[in-house]
mmCIF file of C-alpha atoms in Angstrom:
data_model
loop_
_atom_site.group_PDB
_atom_site.id
_atom_site.type_symbol
_atom_site.label_atom_id
_atom_site.label_comp_id
_atom_site.label_asym_id
_atom_site.label_seq_id
_atom_site.Cartn_x
_atom_site.Cartn_y
_atom_site.Cartn_z
ATOM 1 C CA MET A 1 0.000 0.000 0.000
ATOM 2 C CA LEU A 2 1.328 3.442 -0.817
ATOM 3 C CA ALA A 3 0.427 6.987 -1.609
ATOM 4 C CA CYS A 4 2.529 9.400 -3.625
ATOM 5 C CA LEU A 5 2.620 13.136 -3.402
ATOM 6 C CA PRO A 6 5.812 15.478 -6.567
ATOM 7 C CA LEU A 7 10.443 15.756 -5.145
ATOM 8 C CA ALA A 8 13.821 16.517 -6.435
ATOM 9 C CA ALA A 9 14.767 14.094 -9.175
ATOM 10 C CA ASP A 10 17.876 12.949 -7.297
ATOM 11 C CA THR A 11 16.089 12.179 -4.024
ATOM 12 C CA VAL A 12 13.389 9.723 -3.013
ATOM 13 C CA SER A 13 11.860 10.214 0.418
ATOM 14 C CA GLY A 14 8.756 9.407 2.390
ATOM 15 C CA TYR A 15 7.621 7.687 5.567
ATOM 16 C CA VAL A 16 6.129 4.434 6.890
ATOM 17 C CA LEU A 17 2.606 4.675 8.289
ATOM 18 C CA ASP A 18 0.770 2.278 10.603
ATOM 19 C CA THR A 19 -2.738 2.272 9.139
ATOM 20 C CA GLN A 20 -4.426 1.305 12.407
ATOM 21 C CA THR A 21 -2.836 3.898 14.690
ATOM 22 C CA GLU A 22 -2.197 6.422 11.878
ATOM 23 C CA GLN A 23 1.242 6.939 13.420
ATOM 24 C CA ARG A 24 4.547 7.063 11.591
ATOM 25 C CA LEU A 25 6.832 4.168 12.529
ATOM 26 C CA VAL A 26 10.384 4.669 13.803
ATOM 27 C CA GLY A 27 13.266 2.286 13.098
ATOM 28 C CA ILE A 28 11.641 0.433 10.195
ATOM 29 C CA GLU A 29 14.010 -0.963 7.554
ATOM 30 C CA VAL A 30 13.205 0.279 4.057
ATOM 31 C CA ALA A 31 14.987 -1.241 1.055
ATOM 32 C CA PHE A 32 15.489 0.556 -2.261
ATOM 33 C CA LEU A 33 15.359 -1.744 -5.296
ATOM 34 C CA VAL A 34 16.118 -0.702 -8.871
ATOM 35 C CA GLY A 35 14.534 -2.362 -11.884
ATOM 36 C CA GLY A 36 16.593 -3.665 -14.788
ATOM 37 C CA GLU A 37 16.712 -6.361 -17.450
ATOM 38 C CA GLU A 38 17.339 -9.024 -14.807
ATOM 39 C CA GLY A 39 14.509 -7.827 -12.576
ATOM 40 C CA LEU A 40 14.894 -5.914 -9.307
ATOM 41 C CA THR A 41 18.213 -5.387 -7.556
ATOM 42 C CA GLU A 42 18.495 -4.061 -4.014
ATOM 43 C CA MET A 43 20.789 -1.038 -3.902
ATOM 44 C CA VAL A 44 20.641 0.132 -0.291
ATOM 45 C CA ARG A 45 18.625 -0.003 2.958
ATOM 46 C CA ARG A 46 17.784 2.725 5.418
ATOM 47 C CA ARG A 47 15.951 2.804 8.745
ATOM 48 C CA THR A 48 13.256 5.356 9.348
ATOM 49 C CA ASP A 49 14.305 8.195 11.667
ATOM 50 C CA GLU A 50 12.629 9.479 14.828
ATOM 51 C CA GLU A 51 9.858 10.935 12.677
ATOM 52 C CA GLY A 52 9.292 7.704 10.773
ATOM 53 C CA ALA A 53 10.846 9.187 7.629
ATOM 54 C CA PHE A 54 13.357 7.778 5.139
ATOM 55 C CA SER A 55 15.355 9.331 2.324
ATOM 56 C CA PHE A 56 17.470 7.890 -0.483
ATOM 57 C CA SER A 57 19.944 9.681 -2.715
ATOM 58 C CA GLY A 58 22.879 8.657 -4.845
ATOM 59 C CA PRO A 59 24.177 8.198 -8.406
ATOM 60 C CA PHE A 60 21.643 5.417 -9.078
ATOM 61 C CA LEU A 61 18.793 7.929 -8.686
ATOM 62 C CA THR A 62 18.551 9.320 -12.195
ATOM 63 C CA PRO A 63 15.286 10.765 -13.529
ATOM 64 C CA GLY A 64 13.017 8.070 -14.957
ATOM 65 C CA THR A 65 14.709 5.178 -13.136
ATOM 66 C CA THR A 66 12.190 2.512 -12.131
ATOM 67 C CA PHE A 67 12.348 1.565 -8.458
ATOM 68 C CA VAL A 68 10.458 -0.252 -5.717
ATOM 69 C CA LEU A 69 10.563 0.387 -1.964
ATOM 70 C CA VAL A 70 10.102 -2.459 0.545
ATOM 71 C CA ALA A 71 9.354 -1.825 4.220
ATOM 72 C CA HIS A 72 10.177 -4.644 6.672
ATOM 73 C CA HIS A 73 7.800 -4.642 9.622
ATOM 74 C CA GLU A 74 7.355 -7.448 12.177
ATOM 75 C CA GLY A 75 8.668 -10.104 9.829
ATOM 76 C CA LEU A 76 6.506 -9.007 6.888
ATOM 77 C CA GLU A 77 7.377 -7.181 3.689
ATOM 78 C CA TYR A 78 5.317 -4.289 2.331
ATOM 79 C CA ASP A 79 6.374 -3.256 -1.157
ATOM 80 C CA THR A 80 5.230 -0.373 -3.322
ATOM 81 C CA GLU A 81 4.149 -0.575 -6.915
ATOM 82 C CA PRO A 82 6.970 0.173 -9.415
ATOM 83 C CA LEU A 83 7.652 3.931 -9.340
ATOM 84 C CA GLN A 84 9.886 6.287 -11.300
ATOM 85 C CA VAL A 85 12.440 8.707 -9.920
ATOM 86 C CA GLY A 86 11.261 12.291 -10.282
ATOM 87 C CA MET A 87 7.583 11.430 -10.722
ATOM 88 C CA GLN A 88 6.461 11.791 -7.101
ATOM 89 C CA ASP A 89 7.232 13.774 -3.964
ATOM 90 C CA GLN A 90 6.794 11.643 -0.900
ATOM 91 C CA VAL A 91 6.211 7.898 -0.917
ATOM 92 C CA ILE A 92 3.983 6.769 1.938
ATOM 93 C CA ILE A 93 4.302 3.050 2.690
ATOM 94 C CA GLU A 94 1.350 1.725 4.662
ATOM 95 C CA VAL A 95 1.789 -1.291 6.925
ATOM 96 C CA PHE A 96 -0.738 -3.392 8.804
ATOM 97 C CA ASP A 97 -0.611 -5.414 11.981
ATOM 98 C CA GLY A 98 -0.313 -9.152 11.418
ATOM 99 C CA THR A 99 -2.853 -11.732 12.579
ATOM 100 C CA GLU A 100 -3.001 -15.539 12.644
ATOM 101 C CA ASP A 101 -6.803 -15.516 12.699
ATOM 102 C CA ASP A 102 -8.136 -16.659 9.331
ATOM 103 C CA GLY A 103 -11.702 -15.649 10.193
ATOM 104 C CA GLN A 104 -11.272 -12.581 7.990
ATOM 105 C CA ILE A 105 -10.421 -14.682 4.919
ATOM 106 C CA ARG A 106 -13.073 -15.635 2.375
ATOM 107 C CA LEU A 107 -13.003 -16.666 -1.270
ATOM 108 C CA ASP A 108 -15.013 -14.673 -3.776
ATOM 109 C CA GLY A 109 -14.334 -17.091 -6.627
ATOM 110 C CA HIS A 110 -12.602 -20.468 -6.723
ATOM 111 C CA HIS A 111 -12.029 -21.621 -10.324
ATOM 112 C CA LEU A 112 -11.430 -25.351 -10.657
ATOM 113 C CA PHE A 113 -10.408 -26.883 -14.003
ATOM 114 C CA LEU A 114 -10.575 -30.661 -14.403
ATOM 115 C CA ALA A 115 -9.431 -32.166 -17.705
ATOM 116 C CA ILE A 116 -9.206 -35.888 -18.429
ATOM 117 C CA THR A 117 -6.021 -36.642 -20.371
ATOM 118 C CA LYS A 118 -4.314 -39.763 -21.648
ATOM 119 C CA ALA A 119 -2.253 -39.926 -18.433
ATOM 120 C CA GLY A 120 -4.916 -39.067 -15.858
ATOM 121 C CA VAL A 121 -6.517 -35.809 -14.749
ATOM 122 C CA ASP A 122 -4.924 -32.383 -15.115
ATOM 123 C CA VAL A 123 -6.087 -29.913 -12.469
ATOM 124 C CA ALA A 124 -5.702 -26.126 -12.433
ATOM 125 C CA GLN A 125 -7.026 -23.825 -9.728
ATOM 126 C CA LEU A 126 -7.333 -20.053 -9.618
ATOM 127 C CA VAL A 127 -8.439 -18.577 -6.294
ATOM 128 C CA HIS A 128 -9.543 -15.007 -5.555
ATOM 129 C CA ILE A 129 -8.896 -14.366 -1.858
ATOM 130 C CA ASP A 130 -10.536 -11.490 -0.004
ATOM 131 C CA ASN A 131 -9.053 -10.371 3.319
ATOM 132 C CA ASP A 132 -11.948 -8.437 4.829
ATOM 133 C CA GLY A 133 -10.091 -7.493 7.994
ATOM 134 C CA ALA A 134 -7.841 -4.574 8.902
ATOM 135 C CA SER A 135 -4.779 -6.792 9.521
ATOM 136 C CA THR A 136 -2.444 -8.754 7.295
ATOM 137 C CA TYR A 137 -3.113 -12.475 7.551
ATOM 138 C CA ILE A 138 0.255 -14.144 8.238
ATOM 139 C CA GLY A 139 -0.840 -17.745 8.734
ATOM 140 C CA ARG A 140 0.564 -20.043 11.391
ATOM 141 C CA ALA A 141 4.145 -20.989 12.168
ATOM 142 C CA PHE A 142 5.291 -24.593 11.726
ATOM 143 C CA GLY A 143 8.960 -24.853 12.651
ATOM 144 C CA ASP A 144 10.934 -22.431 10.498
ATOM 145 C CA GLU A 145 8.164 -21.893 7.967
ATOM 146 C CA ARG A 146 4.903 -19.988 8.081
ATOM 147 C CA ARG A 147 1.935 -21.545 6.324
ATOM 148 C CA VAL A 148 -0.379 -18.824 5.120
ATOM 149 C CA PHE A 149 -2.975 -19.874 2.547
ATOM 150 C CA GLN A 150 -3.898 -23.567 2.734
ATOM 151 C CA MET A 151 -5.065 -25.578 -0.289
ATOM 152 C CA GLN A 152 -6.598 -29.042 -0.350
ATOM 153 C CA VAL A 153 -5.622 -31.546 -3.043
ATOM 154 C CA PRO A 154 -6.470 -35.253 -3.485
ATOM 155 C CA ALA A 155 -4.089 -37.837 -2.045
ATOM 156 C CA GLY A 156 -1.556 -38.972 -4.617
ATOM 157 C CA SER A 157 -1.477 -35.667 -6.487
ATOM 158 C CA LEU A 158 1.717 -35.033 -8.435
ATOM 159 C CA ALA A 159 3.795 -32.093 -9.662
ATOM 160 C CA PRO A 160 2.309 -29.161 -7.724
ATOM 161 C CA GLN A 161 3.334 -25.972 -9.498
ATOM 162 C CA GLY A 162 2.554 -22.404 -8.477
ATOM 163 C CA HIS A 163 1.760 -19.853 -11.182
ATOM 164 C CA SER A 164 1.651 -16.853 -8.848
ATOM 165 C CA GLY A 165 4.485 -17.675 -6.467
ATOM 166 C CA GLN A 166 5.768 -20.709 -4.613
ATOM 167 C CA VAL A 167 3.401 -23.503 -3.618
ATOM 168 C CA LEU A 168 4.755 -25.932 -1.015
ATOM 169 C CA ARG A 169 3.484 -29.249 0.292
ATOM 170 C CA ALA A 170 2.414 -29.633 3.933
ATOM 171 C CA GLY A 171 1.196 -33.223 3.617
ATOM 172 C CA PRO A 172 -0.396 -35.742 1.226
ATOM 173 C CA THR A 173 -3.542 -33.625 0.809
ATOM 174 C CA ARG A 174 -2.358 -30.114 1.729
ATOM 175 C CA LEU A 175 -0.456 -27.410 -0.115
ATOM 176 C CA PHE A 176 0.301 -23.944 1.215
ATOM 177 C CA THR A 177 1.807 -20.582 0.350
ATOM 178 C CA THR A 178 4.068 -18.429 2.529
ATOM 179 C CA THR A 179 3.185 -14.960 1.230
ATOM 180 C CA PRO A 180 1.179 -12.860 3.757
ATOM 181 C CA LEU A 181 -2.255 -11.675 2.638
ATOM 182 C CA PRO A 182 -2.773 -7.930 3.252
ATOM 183 C CA PRO A 183 -6.260 -6.423 3.494
ATOM 184 C CA GLY A 184 -8.003 -6.492 0.141
ATOM 185 C CA ARG A 185 -7.820 -9.025 -2.674
ATOM 186 C CA SER A 186 -5.046 -11.458 -3.546
ATOM 187 C CA GLN A 187 -4.846 -14.145 -6.210
ATOM 188 C CA ILE A 188 -3.282 -17.608 -6.231
ATOM 189 C CA ALA A 189 -3.002 -20.025 -9.151
ATOM 190 C CA PHE A 190 -1.532 -23.524 -9.175
ATOM 191 C CA THR A 191 -1.703 -26.844 -11.009
ATOM 192 C CA ILE A 192 -1.432 -30.513 -10.068
ATOM 193 C CA GLN A 193 -1.744 -33.841 -11.865
ATOM 194 C CA LEU A 194 -3.553 -37.052 -10.913
ATOM 195 C CA ARG A 195 -2.424 -40.416 -12.265
ATOM 196 C CA GLY A 196 -5.115 -42.262 -14.166
ATOM 197 C CA ASP A 197 -4.227 -45.581 -12.570
ATOM 198 C CA ASP A 198 -4.848 -44.096 -9.105
ATOM 199 C CA PHE A 199 -7.976 -42.074 -9.900
ATOM 200 C CA ASP A 200 -11.212 -43.615 -8.575
ATOM 201 C CA GLY A 201 -13.576 -41.558 -10.737
ATOM 202 C CA SER A 202 -14.473 -38.813 -8.236
ATOM 203 C CA TYR A 203 -12.583 -35.599 -7.532
ATOM 204 C CA GLU A 204 -13.046 -34.523 -3.899
ATOM 205 C CA HIS A 205 -12.893 -30.778 -3.258
ATOM 206 C CA GLU A 206 -12.777 -29.721 0.396
ATOM 207 C CA VAL A 207 -13.830 -26.171 1.247
ATOM 208 C CA LEU A 208 -11.230 -24.699 3.608
ATOM 209 C CA TYR A 209 -12.548 -21.113 3.577
ATOM 210 C CA PRO A 210 -16.053 -19.685 3.093
ATOM 211 C CA THR A 211 -16.546 -19.520 -0.675
ATOM 212 C CA SER A 212 -19.047 -17.377 -2.583
ATOM 213 C CA ARG A 213 -18.682 -19.225 -5.891
ATOM 214 C CA LEU A 214 -17.077 -22.495 -6.935
ATOM 215 C CA GLU A 215 -16.641 -22.357 -10.715
ATOM 216 C CA VAL A 216 -16.030 -25.813 -12.180
ATOM 217 C CA PHE A 217 -14.818 -26.332 -15.758
ATOM 218 C CA VAL A 218 -14.679 -29.929 -17.012
ATOM 219 C CA GLN A 219 -13.339 -31.518 -20.156
ATOM 220 C CA PRO A 220 -14.665 -33.381 -22.143
ATOM 221 C CA THR A 221 -17.838 -31.360 -22.474
ATOM 222 C CA ASP A 222 -20.232 -34.324 -22.234
ATOM 223 C CA ILE A 223 -19.474 -34.794 -18.518
ATOM 224 C CA GLU A 224 -22.706 -34.229 -16.576
ATOM 225 C CA LEU A 225 -22.636 -33.229 -12.923
ATOM 226 C CA PRO A 226 -25.616 -33.683 -10.563
ATOM 227 C CA ALA A 227 -28.245 -31.016 -11.252
ATOM 228 C CA SER A 228 -29.241 -31.113 -7.579
ATOM 229 C CA GLN A 229 -25.870 -29.571 -6.640
ATOM 230 C CA PHE A 230 -24.470 -27.768 -9.682
ATOM 231 C CA GLU A 231 -25.808 -24.988 -11.891
ATOM 232 C CA ASP A 232 -25.151 -25.991 -15.503
ATOM 233 C CA HIS A 233 -23.955 -22.984 -17.530
ATOM 234 C CA GLY A 234 -23.447 -25.007 -20.678
ATOM 235 C CA GLU A 235 -20.550 -25.481 -23.032
ATOM 236 C CA ILE A 236 -17.999 -22.715 -23.416
ATOM 237 C CA HIS A 237 -14.712 -22.245 -25.239
ATOM 238 C CA LEU A 238 -11.546 -21.018 -23.577
ATOM 239 C CA HIS A 239 -8.354 -20.662 -25.573
ATOM 240 C CA ASP A 240 -9.748 -22.821 -28.417
ATOM 241 C CA GLN A 241 -10.725 -25.597 -26.007
ATOM 242 C CA GLY A 242 -14.244 -26.742 -25.142
ATOM 243 C CA TYR A 243 -15.409 -27.082 -21.512
ATOM 244 C CA ARG A 244 -18.612 -27.627 -19.619
ATOM 245 C CA HIS A 245 -19.079 -24.877 -17.038
ATOM 246 C CA TYR A 246 -20.782 -25.607 -13.712
ATOM 247 C CA ARG A 247 -21.238 -23.461 -10.617
ATOM 248 C CA MET A 248 -21.981 -23.852 -6.906
ATOM 249 C CA ARG A 249 -22.732 -20.954 -4.577
ATOM 250 C CA ASP A 250 -22.249 -20.081 -0.903
ATOM 251 C CA LEU A 251 -20.102 -22.957 0.346
ATOM 252 C CA ASP A 252 -19.348 -23.149 4.051
ATOM 253 C CA ARG A 253 -15.998 -24.099 5.530
ATOM 254 C CA GLY A 254 -15.622 -27.851 5.992
ATOM 255 C CA ARG A 255 -17.940 -28.909 3.182
ATOM 256 C CA THR A 256 -16.720 -31.598 0.780
ATOM 257 C CA VAL A 257 -17.859 -31.508 -2.852
ATOM 258 C CA ALA A 258 -17.653 -34.739 -4.883
ATOM 259 C CA ILE A 259 -17.205 -34.148 -8.626
ATOM 260 C CA PRO A 260 -17.734 -37.357 -10.642
ATOM 261 C CA LEU A 261 -15.391 -37.704 -13.624
ATOM 262 C CA PRO A 262 -15.850 -40.793 -15.800
ATOM 263 C CA TYR A 263 -12.399 -42.067 -16.648
ATOM 264 C CA SER A 264 -12.027 -44.740 -19.306
ATOM 265 C CA GLN A 265 -9.310 -46.082 -21.596
ATOM 266 C CA PRO A 266 -10.671 -44.476 -24.802
ATOM 267 C CA LEU A 267 -10.697 -41.063 -23.130
ATOM 268 C CA ARG A 268 -7.108 -41.508 -22.014
ATOM 269 C CA TRP A 269 -5.972 -41.623 -25.612
ATOM 270 C CA SER A 270 -8.471 -39.307 -27.287
ATOM 271 C CA LEU A 271 -7.743 -36.173 -25.242
ATOM 272 C CA LYS A 272 -4.346 -34.519 -25.499
ATOM 273 C CA TRP A 273 -4.699 -31.189 -23.786
ATOM 274 C CA ALA A 274 -1.580 -29.695 -22.185
ATOM 275 C CA MET A 275 -2.997 -28.054 -19.024
ATOM 276 C CA LEU A 276 0.340 -26.766 -17.754
ATOM 277 C CA VAL A 277 1.181 -25.013 -21.010
ATOM 278 C CA LEU A 278 -2.193 -23.309 -21.424
ATOM 279 C CA VAL A 279 -2.937 -22.443 -17.810
ATOM 280 C CA PRO A 280 -2.054 -18.694 -17.921
ATOM 281 C CA ALA A 281 -4.365 -17.906 -20.840
ATOM 282 C CA LEU A 282 -6.956 -20.384 -19.615
ATOM 283 C CA LEU A 283 -7.280 -18.852 -16.171
ATOM 284 C CA ALA A 284 -7.415 -15.352 -17.588
ATOM 285 C CA ALA A 285 -10.231 -16.276 -19.951
ATOM 286 C CA ALA A 286 -12.175 -18.011 -17.181
ATOM 287 C CA VAL A 287 -12.099 -14.925 -14.988
ATOM 288 C CA ALA A 288 -13.488 -12.870 -17.866
ATOM 289 C CA LEU A 289 -16.427 -15.272 -18.143
ATOM 290 C CA THR A 290 -17.306 -15.348 -14.459
ATOM 291 C CA ARG A 291 -17.050 -11.705 -13.388
ATOM 292 C CA PRO A 292 -18.963 -8.534 -14.291
ATOM 293 C CA ALA A 293 -17.713 -6.455 -17.205
ATOM 294 C CA ALA A 294 -15.014 -3.902 -16.315
ATOM 295 C CA ALA A 295 -13.967 -0.585 -17.767
ATOM 296 C CA ALA A 296 -11.713 -0.616 -20.816
ATOM 297 C CA PRO A 297 -8.066 -1.282 -19.849
ATOM 298 C CA PRO A 298 -4.929 0.328 -21.226
ATOM 299 C CA ALA A 299 -3.782 -1.165 -24.510
ATOM 300 C CA GLY A 300 -0.675 -3.255 -25.044
ATOM 301 C CA ALA A 301 -1.226 -6.445 -23.033
ATOM 302 C CA THR A 302 -0.339 -9.524 -25.095
ATOM 303 C CA ARG A 303 -0.295 -13.234 -24.341
ATOM 304 C CA SER A 304 3.385 -13.356 -25.312
ATOM 305 C CA GLN A 305 4.141 -10.839 -22.548
ATOM 306 C CA CYS A 306 2.270 -13.011 -20.049
ATOM 307 C CA GLU A 307 4.156 -16.094 -21.187
ATOM 308 C CA GLN A 308 7.496 -14.299 -20.856
ATOM 309 C CA LEU A 309 6.672 -13.197 -17.311
ATOM 310 C CA ILE A 310 5.506 -16.699 -16.350
ATOM 311 C CA ALA A 311 8.809 -18.083 -17.650
ATOM 312 C CA GLN A 312 10.708 -15.541 -15.539
ATOM 313 C CA LEU A 313 8.696 -16.545 -12.460
ATOM 314 C CA ALA A 314 9.504 -20.209 -13.059
ATOM 315 C CA ASP A 315 13.205 -19.373 -13.400
ATOM 316 C CA ILE A 316 13.148 -17.427 -10.114
ATOM 317 C CA ASP A 317 11.452 -20.325 -8.318
ATOM 318 C CA ASP A 318 14.220 -22.654 -9.554
ATOM 319 C CA ARG A 319 16.957 -20.240 -8.417
ATOM 320 C CA LEU A 320 15.415 -19.858 -4.950
ATOM 321 C CA ASP A 321 16.324 -23.457 -4.132
ATOM 322 C CA THR A 322 20.073 -22.728 -4.296
ATOM 323 C CA ALA A 323 20.265 -19.014 -3.407
ATOM 324 C CA ASP A 324 22.000 -17.714 -0.281
ATOM 325 C CA GLU A 325 20.180 -15.522 2.267
ATOM 326 C CA ARG A 326 20.761 -12.257 0.427
ATOM 327 C CA GLY A 327 19.977 -13.903 -2.908
ATOM 328 C CA VAL A 328 16.692 -15.243 -1.534
ATOM 329 C CA PHE A 329 15.649 -11.748 -0.456
ATOM 330 C CA THR A 330 16.413 -10.261 -3.879
ATOM 331 C CA LEU A 331 14.693 -13.094 -5.735
ATOM 332 C CA GLN A 332 11.604 -12.815 -3.544
ATOM 333 C CA GLN A 333 11.332 -9.119 -4.332
ATOM 334 C CA GLN A 334 11.705 -9.828 -8.041
ATOM 335 C CA ARG A 335 9.024 -12.501 -7.810
ATOM 336 C CA GLN A 336 6.576 -10.155 -6.068
ATOM 337 C CA GLN A 337 6.971 -7.534 -8.770
ATOM 338 C CA LEU A 338 6.623 -10.068 -11.581
ATOM 339 C CA LYS A 339 3.442 -11.385 -9.946
ATOM 340 C CA LYS A 340 1.971 -7.904 -9.982
ATOM 341 C CA GLN A 341 2.886 -7.444 -13.650
ATOM 342 C CA VAL A 342 1.355 -10.807 -14.557
ATOM 343 C CA THR A 343 -1.854 -9.974 -12.678
ATOM 344 C CA LEU A 344 -2.118 -6.604 -14.438
ATOM 345 C CA LEU A 345 -1.595 -8.168 -17.865
ATOM 346 C CA TYR A 346 -4.147 -10.901 -17.142
ATOM 347 C CA ARG A 347 -6.703 -8.256 -16.197
ATOM 348 C CA GLN A 348 -6.000 -6.385 -19.422
ATOM 349 C CA LEU A 349 -6.408 -9.577 -21.406
ATOM 350 C CA ASP A 350 -9.610 -10.400 -19.533
ATOM 351 C CA ASP A 351 -11.165 -7.048 -20.356
ATOM 352 C CA THR A 352 -9.965 -7.105 -23.970
ATOM 353 C CA THR A 353 -11.397 -10.563 -24.679
ATOM 354 C CA GLY A 354 -14.342 -10.554 -22.241
#
């Protein structure tokens, strides 16, 4: 969260504000990161002074330089949107108290894609998370890690892959993320695979958070789900692929939804859809179908840009496994900024094609 007010082109200054007390915070570390071809690079850190203010100056502050500020407060990171030197006066970084209470978390839309393939079932999920509270949800600590957003998957699921940041495994049927959820909306996307030999014909979806809408997309399109539970919205096409679209509304925490998927040998060999390759465009198109129309976006968003950013995110996730402490920090900042760019481009694509 930030606000910007116009400053000298060779200086970037501002302060860190606690949104609950409306007080400036003293002694908060603020990092200055500069954007480049390889992503964001941290240049320097400063602590806020006795008035909660910070100021950066130096030869790297040339007019037009893209930069990001990151405030470190109580183990959480609060980063600004990408800014440009000389385009704003003060930068106000807003921080929130952290909470482990997930009672403020609800899901506006949970998009679930289930496609029968020759090898089994490909699964993609896109989740819109609303934090309705005034505090950042930080999850619960387990040893050295903090599990924030929990996700249920069937036992035996393979190859979990995050498309909006890292997705880690907590157990046979649980995945989780580690990124805190500030007040407002966040988005998580991930994919898994189910082996055909192990699939019993029913996909079990457990509701872990109150959910306004469960949007289910199944392939092939002749799959029929029980009319007593699912609204049938008919056949649709997303990214040149046909799906049957179903919907459930107002799901309470703890509910289990059984989705029958007939799985037979002929289907294994007749369908050859690559879920993992198409997931970025697929999820974007699905959101356009299931939300109200928005105002016209700025031009210039292309699928090739999205694909390039997704590839950069995947590369960062690979590098995180072997990075040292400082490298991890830099890579995490780069990943956060790429996520924001991907989300913006997806929204532009949604509105252009919706």
